Coordinates of C-alpha atoms in Angstrom, one line a residue:
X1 CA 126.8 123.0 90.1
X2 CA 128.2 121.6 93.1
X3 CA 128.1 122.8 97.1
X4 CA 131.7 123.0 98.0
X5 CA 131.0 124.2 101.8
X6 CA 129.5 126.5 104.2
X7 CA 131.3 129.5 106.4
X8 CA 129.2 129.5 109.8
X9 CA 129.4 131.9 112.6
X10 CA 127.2 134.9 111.4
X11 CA 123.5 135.0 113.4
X12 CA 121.7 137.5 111.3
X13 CA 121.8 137.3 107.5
X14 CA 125.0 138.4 105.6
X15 CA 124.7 141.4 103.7
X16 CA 128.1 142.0 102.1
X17 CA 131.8 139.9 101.4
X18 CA 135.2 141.2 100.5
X19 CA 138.0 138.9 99.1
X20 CA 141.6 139.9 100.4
X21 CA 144.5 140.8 97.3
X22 CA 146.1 137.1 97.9
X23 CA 142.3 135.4 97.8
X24 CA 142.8 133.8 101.1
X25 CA 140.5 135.4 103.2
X26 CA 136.8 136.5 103.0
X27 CA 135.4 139.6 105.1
X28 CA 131.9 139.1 105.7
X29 CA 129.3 141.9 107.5
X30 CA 125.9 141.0 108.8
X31 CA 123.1 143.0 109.4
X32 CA 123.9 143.1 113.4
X33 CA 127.1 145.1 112.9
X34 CA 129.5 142.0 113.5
X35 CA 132.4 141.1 111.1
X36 CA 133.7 138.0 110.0
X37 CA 136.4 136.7 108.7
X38 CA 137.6 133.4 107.3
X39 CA 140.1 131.4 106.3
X40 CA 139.1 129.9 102.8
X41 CA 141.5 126.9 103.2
X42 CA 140.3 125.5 105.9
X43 CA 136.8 127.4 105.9
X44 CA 137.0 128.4 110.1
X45 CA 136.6 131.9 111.0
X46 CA 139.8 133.4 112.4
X47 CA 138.3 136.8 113.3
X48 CA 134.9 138.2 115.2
X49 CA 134.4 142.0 115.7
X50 CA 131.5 143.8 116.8
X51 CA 131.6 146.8 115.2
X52 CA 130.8 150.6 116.4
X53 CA 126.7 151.4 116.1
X54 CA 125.3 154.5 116.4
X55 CA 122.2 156.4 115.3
X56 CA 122.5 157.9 111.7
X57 CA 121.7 161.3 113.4
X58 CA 125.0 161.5 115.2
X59 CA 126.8 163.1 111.9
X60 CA 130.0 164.3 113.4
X61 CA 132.6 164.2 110.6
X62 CA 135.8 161.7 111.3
X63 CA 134.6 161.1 115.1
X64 CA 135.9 157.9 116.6
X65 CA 133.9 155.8 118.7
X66 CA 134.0 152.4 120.6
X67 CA 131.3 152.2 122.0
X68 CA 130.5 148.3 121.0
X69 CA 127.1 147.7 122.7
X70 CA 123.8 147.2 120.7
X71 CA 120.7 145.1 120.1
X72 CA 120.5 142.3 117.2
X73 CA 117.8 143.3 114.7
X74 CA 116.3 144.6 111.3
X75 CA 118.1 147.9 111.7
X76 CA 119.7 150.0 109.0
X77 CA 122.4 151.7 111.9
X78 CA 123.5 147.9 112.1
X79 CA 123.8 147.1 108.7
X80 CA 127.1 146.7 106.9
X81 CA 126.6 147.1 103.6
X82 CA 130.0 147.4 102.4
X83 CA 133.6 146.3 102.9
X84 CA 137.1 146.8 101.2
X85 CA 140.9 145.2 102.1
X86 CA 142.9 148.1 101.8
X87 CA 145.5 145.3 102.4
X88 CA 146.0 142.2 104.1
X89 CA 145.6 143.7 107.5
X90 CA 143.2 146.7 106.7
X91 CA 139.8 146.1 106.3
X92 CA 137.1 149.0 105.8
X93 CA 133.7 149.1 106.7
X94 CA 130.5 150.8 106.1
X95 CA 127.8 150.5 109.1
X96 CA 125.1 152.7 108.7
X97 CA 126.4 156.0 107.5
X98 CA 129.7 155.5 109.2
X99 CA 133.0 154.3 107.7
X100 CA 135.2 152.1 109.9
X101 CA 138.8 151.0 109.7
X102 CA 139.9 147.9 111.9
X103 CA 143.8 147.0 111.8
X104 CA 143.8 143.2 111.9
X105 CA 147.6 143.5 113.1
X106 CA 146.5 144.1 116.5
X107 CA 144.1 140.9 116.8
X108 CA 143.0 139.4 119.1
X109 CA 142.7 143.0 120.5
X110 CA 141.8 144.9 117.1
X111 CA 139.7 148.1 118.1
X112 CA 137.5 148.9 115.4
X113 CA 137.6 152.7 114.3
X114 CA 135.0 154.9 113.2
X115 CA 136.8 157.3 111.1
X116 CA 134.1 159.1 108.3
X117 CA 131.0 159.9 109.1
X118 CA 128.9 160.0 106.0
X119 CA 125.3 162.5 105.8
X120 CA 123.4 159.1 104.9
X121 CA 123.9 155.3 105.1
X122 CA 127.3 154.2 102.9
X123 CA 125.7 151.8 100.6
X124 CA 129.1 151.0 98.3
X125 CA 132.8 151.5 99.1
X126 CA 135.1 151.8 96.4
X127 CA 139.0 151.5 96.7
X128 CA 141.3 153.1 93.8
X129 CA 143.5 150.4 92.2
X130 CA 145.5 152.8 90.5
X131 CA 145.9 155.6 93.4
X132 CA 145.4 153.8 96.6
X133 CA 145.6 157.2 98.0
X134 CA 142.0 157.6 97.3
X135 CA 138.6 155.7 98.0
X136 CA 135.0 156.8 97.2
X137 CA 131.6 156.6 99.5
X138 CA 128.3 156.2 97.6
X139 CA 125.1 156.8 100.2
X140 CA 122.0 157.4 100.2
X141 CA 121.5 160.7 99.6
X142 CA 122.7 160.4 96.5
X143 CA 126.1 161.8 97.0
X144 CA 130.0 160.3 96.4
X145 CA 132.6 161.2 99.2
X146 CA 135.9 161.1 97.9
X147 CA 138.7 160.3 101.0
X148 CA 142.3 160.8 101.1
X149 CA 142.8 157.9 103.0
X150 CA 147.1 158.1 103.2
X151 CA 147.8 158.0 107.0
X152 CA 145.7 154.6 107.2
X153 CA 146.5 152.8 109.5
X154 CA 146.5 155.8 111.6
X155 CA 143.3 157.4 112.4
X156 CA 144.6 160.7 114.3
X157 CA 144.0 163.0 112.2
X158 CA 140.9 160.7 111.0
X159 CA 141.1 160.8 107.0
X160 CA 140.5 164.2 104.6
X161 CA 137.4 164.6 103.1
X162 CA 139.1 165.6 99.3
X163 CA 136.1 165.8 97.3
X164 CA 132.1 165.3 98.2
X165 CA 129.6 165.7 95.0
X166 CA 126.5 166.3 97.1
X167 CA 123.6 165.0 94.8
X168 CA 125.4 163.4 92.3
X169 CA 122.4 161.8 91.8
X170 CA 118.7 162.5 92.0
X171 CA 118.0 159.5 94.0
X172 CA 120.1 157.1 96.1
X173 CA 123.4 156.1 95.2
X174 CA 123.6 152.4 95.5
X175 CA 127.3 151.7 93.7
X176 CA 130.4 153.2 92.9
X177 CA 133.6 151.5 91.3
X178 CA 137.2 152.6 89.7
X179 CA 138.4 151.4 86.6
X180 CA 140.9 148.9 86.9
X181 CA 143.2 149.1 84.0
X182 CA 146.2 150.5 83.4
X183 CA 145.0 152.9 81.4
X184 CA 142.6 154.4 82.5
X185 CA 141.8 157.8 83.6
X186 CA 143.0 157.3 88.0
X187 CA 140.7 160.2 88.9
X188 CA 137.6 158.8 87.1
X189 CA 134.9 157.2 89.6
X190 CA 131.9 155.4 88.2
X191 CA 128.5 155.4 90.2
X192 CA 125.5 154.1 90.0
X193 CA 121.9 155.1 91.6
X194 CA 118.1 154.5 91.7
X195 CA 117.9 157.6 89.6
X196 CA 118.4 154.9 86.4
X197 CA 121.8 156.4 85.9
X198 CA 125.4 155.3 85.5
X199 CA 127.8 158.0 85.4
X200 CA 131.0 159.0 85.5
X201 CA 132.9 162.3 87.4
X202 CA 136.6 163.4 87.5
X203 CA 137.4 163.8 90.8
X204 CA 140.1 165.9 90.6
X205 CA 137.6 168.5 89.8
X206 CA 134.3 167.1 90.9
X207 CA 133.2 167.5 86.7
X208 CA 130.9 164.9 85.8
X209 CA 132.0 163.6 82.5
X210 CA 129.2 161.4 81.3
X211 CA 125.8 160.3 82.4
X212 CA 123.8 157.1 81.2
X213 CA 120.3 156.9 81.5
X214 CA 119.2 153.2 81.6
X215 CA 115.2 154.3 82.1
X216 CA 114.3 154.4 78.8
X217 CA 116.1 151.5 76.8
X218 CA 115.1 149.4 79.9
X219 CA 112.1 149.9 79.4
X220 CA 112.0 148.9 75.8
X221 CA 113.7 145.9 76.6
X222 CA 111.0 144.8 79.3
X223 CA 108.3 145.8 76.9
X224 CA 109.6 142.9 74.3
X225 CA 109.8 140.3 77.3
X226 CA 106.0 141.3 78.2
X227 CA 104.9 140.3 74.7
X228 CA 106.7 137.2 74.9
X229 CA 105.5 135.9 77.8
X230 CA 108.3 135.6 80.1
X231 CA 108.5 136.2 83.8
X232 CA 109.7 139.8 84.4
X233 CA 110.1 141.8 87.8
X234 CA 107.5 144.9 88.0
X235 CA 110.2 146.4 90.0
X236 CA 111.5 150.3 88.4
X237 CA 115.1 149.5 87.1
X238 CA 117.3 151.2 89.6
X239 CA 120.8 150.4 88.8
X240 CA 121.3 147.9 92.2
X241 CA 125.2 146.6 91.4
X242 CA 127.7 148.0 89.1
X243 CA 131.4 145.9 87.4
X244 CA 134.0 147.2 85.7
X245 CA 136.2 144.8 83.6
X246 CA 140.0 144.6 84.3
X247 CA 140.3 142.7 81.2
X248 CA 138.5 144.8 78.6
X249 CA 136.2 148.0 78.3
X250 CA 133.0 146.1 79.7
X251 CA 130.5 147.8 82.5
X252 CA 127.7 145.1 84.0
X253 CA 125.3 146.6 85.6
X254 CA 122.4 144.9 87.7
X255 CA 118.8 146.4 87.4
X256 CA 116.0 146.9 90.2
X257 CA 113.2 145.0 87.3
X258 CA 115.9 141.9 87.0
X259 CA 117.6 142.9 83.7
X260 CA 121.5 143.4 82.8
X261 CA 122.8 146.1 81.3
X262 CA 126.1 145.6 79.2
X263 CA 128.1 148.7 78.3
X264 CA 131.8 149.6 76.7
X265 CA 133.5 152.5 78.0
X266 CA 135.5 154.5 75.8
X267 CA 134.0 153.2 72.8
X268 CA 131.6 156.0 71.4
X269 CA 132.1 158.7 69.1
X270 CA 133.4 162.5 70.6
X271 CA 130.7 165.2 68.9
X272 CA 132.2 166.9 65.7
X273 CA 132.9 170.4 66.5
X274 CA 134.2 169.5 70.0
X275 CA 136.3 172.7 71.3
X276 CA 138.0 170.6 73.9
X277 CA 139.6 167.5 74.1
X278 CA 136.9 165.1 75.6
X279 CA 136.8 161.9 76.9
X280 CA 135.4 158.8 74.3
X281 CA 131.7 158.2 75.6
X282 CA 130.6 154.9 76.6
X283 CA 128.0 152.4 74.2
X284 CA 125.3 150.9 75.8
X285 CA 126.0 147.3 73.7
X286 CA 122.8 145.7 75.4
X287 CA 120.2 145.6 78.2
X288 CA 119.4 141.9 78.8
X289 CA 116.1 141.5 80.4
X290 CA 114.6 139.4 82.6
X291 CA 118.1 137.5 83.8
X292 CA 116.6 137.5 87.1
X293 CA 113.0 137.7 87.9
X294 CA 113.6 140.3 90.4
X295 CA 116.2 142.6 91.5
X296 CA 119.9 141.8 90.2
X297 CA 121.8 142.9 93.1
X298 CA 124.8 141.4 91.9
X299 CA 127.6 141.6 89.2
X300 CA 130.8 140.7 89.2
X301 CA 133.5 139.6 85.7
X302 CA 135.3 136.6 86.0
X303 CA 138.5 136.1 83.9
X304 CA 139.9 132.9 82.9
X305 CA 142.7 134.2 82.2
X306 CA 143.7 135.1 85.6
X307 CA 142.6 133.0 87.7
X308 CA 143.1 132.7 91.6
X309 CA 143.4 129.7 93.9
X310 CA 141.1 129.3 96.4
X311 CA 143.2 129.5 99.5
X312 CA 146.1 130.5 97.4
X313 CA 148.0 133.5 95.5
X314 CA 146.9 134.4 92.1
X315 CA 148.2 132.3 89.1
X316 CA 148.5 133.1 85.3
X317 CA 146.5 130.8 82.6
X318 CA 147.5 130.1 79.0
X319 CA 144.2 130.3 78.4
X320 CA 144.7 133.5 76.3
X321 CA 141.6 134.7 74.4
X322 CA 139.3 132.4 76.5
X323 CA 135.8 134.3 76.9
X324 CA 134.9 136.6 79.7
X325 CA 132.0 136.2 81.6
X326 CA 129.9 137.7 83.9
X327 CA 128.3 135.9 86.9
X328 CA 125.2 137.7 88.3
X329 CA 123.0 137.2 91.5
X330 CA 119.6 138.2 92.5
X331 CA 116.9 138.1 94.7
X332 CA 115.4 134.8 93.3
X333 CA 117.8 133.0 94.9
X334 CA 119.4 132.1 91.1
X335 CA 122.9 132.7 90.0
X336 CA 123.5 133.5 86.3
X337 CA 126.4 133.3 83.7
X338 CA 126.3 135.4 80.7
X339 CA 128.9 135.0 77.9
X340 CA 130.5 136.4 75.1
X341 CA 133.8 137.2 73.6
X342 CA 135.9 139.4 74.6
X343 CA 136.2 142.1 71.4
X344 CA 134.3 140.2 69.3
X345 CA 130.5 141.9 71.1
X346 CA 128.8 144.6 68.3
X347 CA 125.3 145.8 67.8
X348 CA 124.5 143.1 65.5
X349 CA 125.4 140.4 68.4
X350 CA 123.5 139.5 71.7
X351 CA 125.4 138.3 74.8
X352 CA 123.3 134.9 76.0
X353 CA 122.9 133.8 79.7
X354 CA 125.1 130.3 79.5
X355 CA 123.3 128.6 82.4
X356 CA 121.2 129.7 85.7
X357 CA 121.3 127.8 89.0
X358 CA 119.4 128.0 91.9
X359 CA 121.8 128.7 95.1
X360 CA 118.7 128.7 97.7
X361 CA 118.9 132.1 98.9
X362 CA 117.7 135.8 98.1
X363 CA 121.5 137.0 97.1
X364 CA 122.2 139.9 99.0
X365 CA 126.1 139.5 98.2
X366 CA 128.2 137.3 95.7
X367 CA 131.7 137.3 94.5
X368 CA 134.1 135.1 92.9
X369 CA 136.9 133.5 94.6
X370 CA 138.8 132.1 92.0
X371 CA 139.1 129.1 89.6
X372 CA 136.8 125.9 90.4
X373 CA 137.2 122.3 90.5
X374 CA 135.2 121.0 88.1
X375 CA 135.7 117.7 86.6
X376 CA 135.5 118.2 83.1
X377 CA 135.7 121.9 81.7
X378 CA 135.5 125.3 83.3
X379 CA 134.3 126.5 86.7
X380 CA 134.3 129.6 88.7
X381 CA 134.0 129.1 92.6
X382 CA 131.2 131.6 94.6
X383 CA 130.1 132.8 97.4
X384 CA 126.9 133.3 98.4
X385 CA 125.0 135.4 100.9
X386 CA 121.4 136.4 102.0
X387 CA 118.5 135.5 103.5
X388 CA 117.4 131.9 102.8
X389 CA 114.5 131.0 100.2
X390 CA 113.2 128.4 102.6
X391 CA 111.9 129.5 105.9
X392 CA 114.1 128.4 108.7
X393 CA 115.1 129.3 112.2
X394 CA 118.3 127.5 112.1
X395 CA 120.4 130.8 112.6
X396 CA 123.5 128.9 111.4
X397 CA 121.5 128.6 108.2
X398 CA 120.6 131.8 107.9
X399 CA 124.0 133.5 108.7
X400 CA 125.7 131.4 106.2
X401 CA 128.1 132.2 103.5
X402 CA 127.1 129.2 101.0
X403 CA 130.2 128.3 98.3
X404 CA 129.5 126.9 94.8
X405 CA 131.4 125.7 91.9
X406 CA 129.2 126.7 89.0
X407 CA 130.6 125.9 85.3
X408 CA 131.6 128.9 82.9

């Protein structure tokens, strides 16, 4: 593993990143409400923007406000916990239970626009690749908010509110993601909550068309690391972080107790006697405890085969049939890569972590950016975000974006 820089700016501890469609930008949202965003070639910050705060008890649906004043702290109002390129010059934000749109065309003078107001904090965004029509909210009541989001980048009329599926689970709902290939179903939206659930709705008709409960296999799984002796998390596994391959039918899901679970969609069997036409379940292939020894609050697929530049435009591979990994972060400060081959993954075969590495902070947020530069075989460059392991009051160490070249 090697440090290949550090993006500086951010006072309070980053809680979430976004890479733009070209991979030459990173969006970055602290826990004061401020946005950043860099340029990865040269690593300097080319935007600042304080965002719109207000108390979560102002619920007034699609108000806008720009009213930028507040006060740096540990506040959940303040919190950005999610952010999504629409495209290069639309960026989306949630900030406590608001959604906000910020046209980048108009900087240095971009106003930040609060267009959604949500009945809870927005803990995930989730853009449609296959309908960008569409995006969907999960918060913490447990609900998704489905938004027709077409006039962006106007924000008068602020975006429709198509379809909300109040409760869709029991307990907060911490992710939500579209499937990114071709084929897929565009109206299906996965989620994820602290209910132990993954599931799946149609949102065309706010149907829920499958529901996975992780409680009980997890806890199988944690019971075998117990008797072996490993270090596990006594945390409940709530599903924290949720991946959907573009590559192949893979799900990745990050548990609350440190475990992975590994899934295939599509690839169960429809009941005999089925009067309707239903959709393939998925396969829960594994649960992999004890990956992290406390919450995995990241998960994110790298493909070798499509790879992207740092600083540069996505480039095709002849890599073909390379294997697919999955890089994972949690909150003890370790980054993980677990392998296995694409197709190739059935009950009688375990997916195996291929190396851990320590990255010095409790990972709040980590994605890929593209392809690294390792000397000798594969790499996969990261970034990293979240408080530091080591105590410091250094706040451009504890702001930081960290970026790391870890072999795959």
């Amino acid at each position: 593993m090697e440090n290949k820089g550090r993006l500086k700016g951010h006072s309070t501890p980053v809680l979430s990143t976004a890479l733009n469609q070209d991979g030459s930008h990173l969006a970055s949202g602290a826990s004061n409400a401020v946005v950043r965003i860099f340029d990865l070639a040269s690593l300097v910050c080319s935007h600042s923007l304080s965002l719109p705060v207000a108390p979560s008890s102002e619920h007034q649906l699609g108000t806008n406000n720009h009213d930028h004043n507040f006060i740096e702290g540990d506040n959940e109002d303040q919190d950005i916990a999610s952010l999504a390129w629409r495209n290069s010059h639309s960026l989306l934000a949630a900030v406590g239970c608001h959604l906000i749109h910020v046209d980048l065309r108009a900087n240095p003078h971009s106003t930040p626009v609060r267009i959604f107001t949500a009945n809870d904090c927005i803990a995930d965004i989730a853009l449609n690749p296959l309908n960008d029509a569409y995006i969907s909210l999960a918060d913490d009541t447990g609900s998704l908010s489905i938004l027709d989001i077409r006039r962006l980048p106007t924000t008068t009329p602020p975006p429709k509110l198509f379809k909300s599926l109040s409760a869709a689970h029991s307990n907060m709902a911490s992710a939500c993601a579209y499937d990114p290939r071709p084929e897929s179903n565009p109206w299906h939206v996965w989620s994820a909550g602290f209910d132990y659930t993954l599931q799946r709705w149609d949102t065309s008709n706010g149907c829920q068309v499958e529901c996975i409960d992780l409680s009980s296999t997890t806890a199988a799984a944690t019971s075998d690391v117990h008797e072996q002796g490993q270090i596990q998390s006594i945390n409940p596994p709530f599903v924290y972080s949720l991946a959907l391959s573009a590559r192949s039918s893979r799900i990745a899901a990050g548990l609350g107790n440190g475990a992975v679970a590994l899934l295939r969609r599509g690839a169960g069997v429809v009941p005999a006697g089925a009067k309707k036409k239903k959709t393939r379940p998925c396969v829960l292939d594994a649960v992999m405890p004890g990956v992290h020894a406390w919450s995995c609050t990241a998960v994110q697929f790298w493909d070798p085969d499509r790879v992207m530049g740092v600083g540069g435009a996505a480039t095709e591979t002849d890599n073909v049939g390379s294997d697919e990994v999955v890089v994972t972060g949690g909150l003890d400060g370790r980054v993980n890569v677990i392998g296995f081959t694409v197709g190739l993954l059935d009950e009688n075969s375990v997916p195996a972590v291929k190396g851990t590495w320590n990255v010095e902070r409790k990972v709040d947020s980590m994605i890929c950016l593209g392809q690294g530069e390792a000397k000798s075989g594969r790499s996969v460059r990261i970034a990293v975000a979240g408080c530091p392991t080591a105590k410091t009051r250094d706040p451009a160490v504890f702001g930081a974006i960290d970026l790391w070249d870890i072999p795959v």
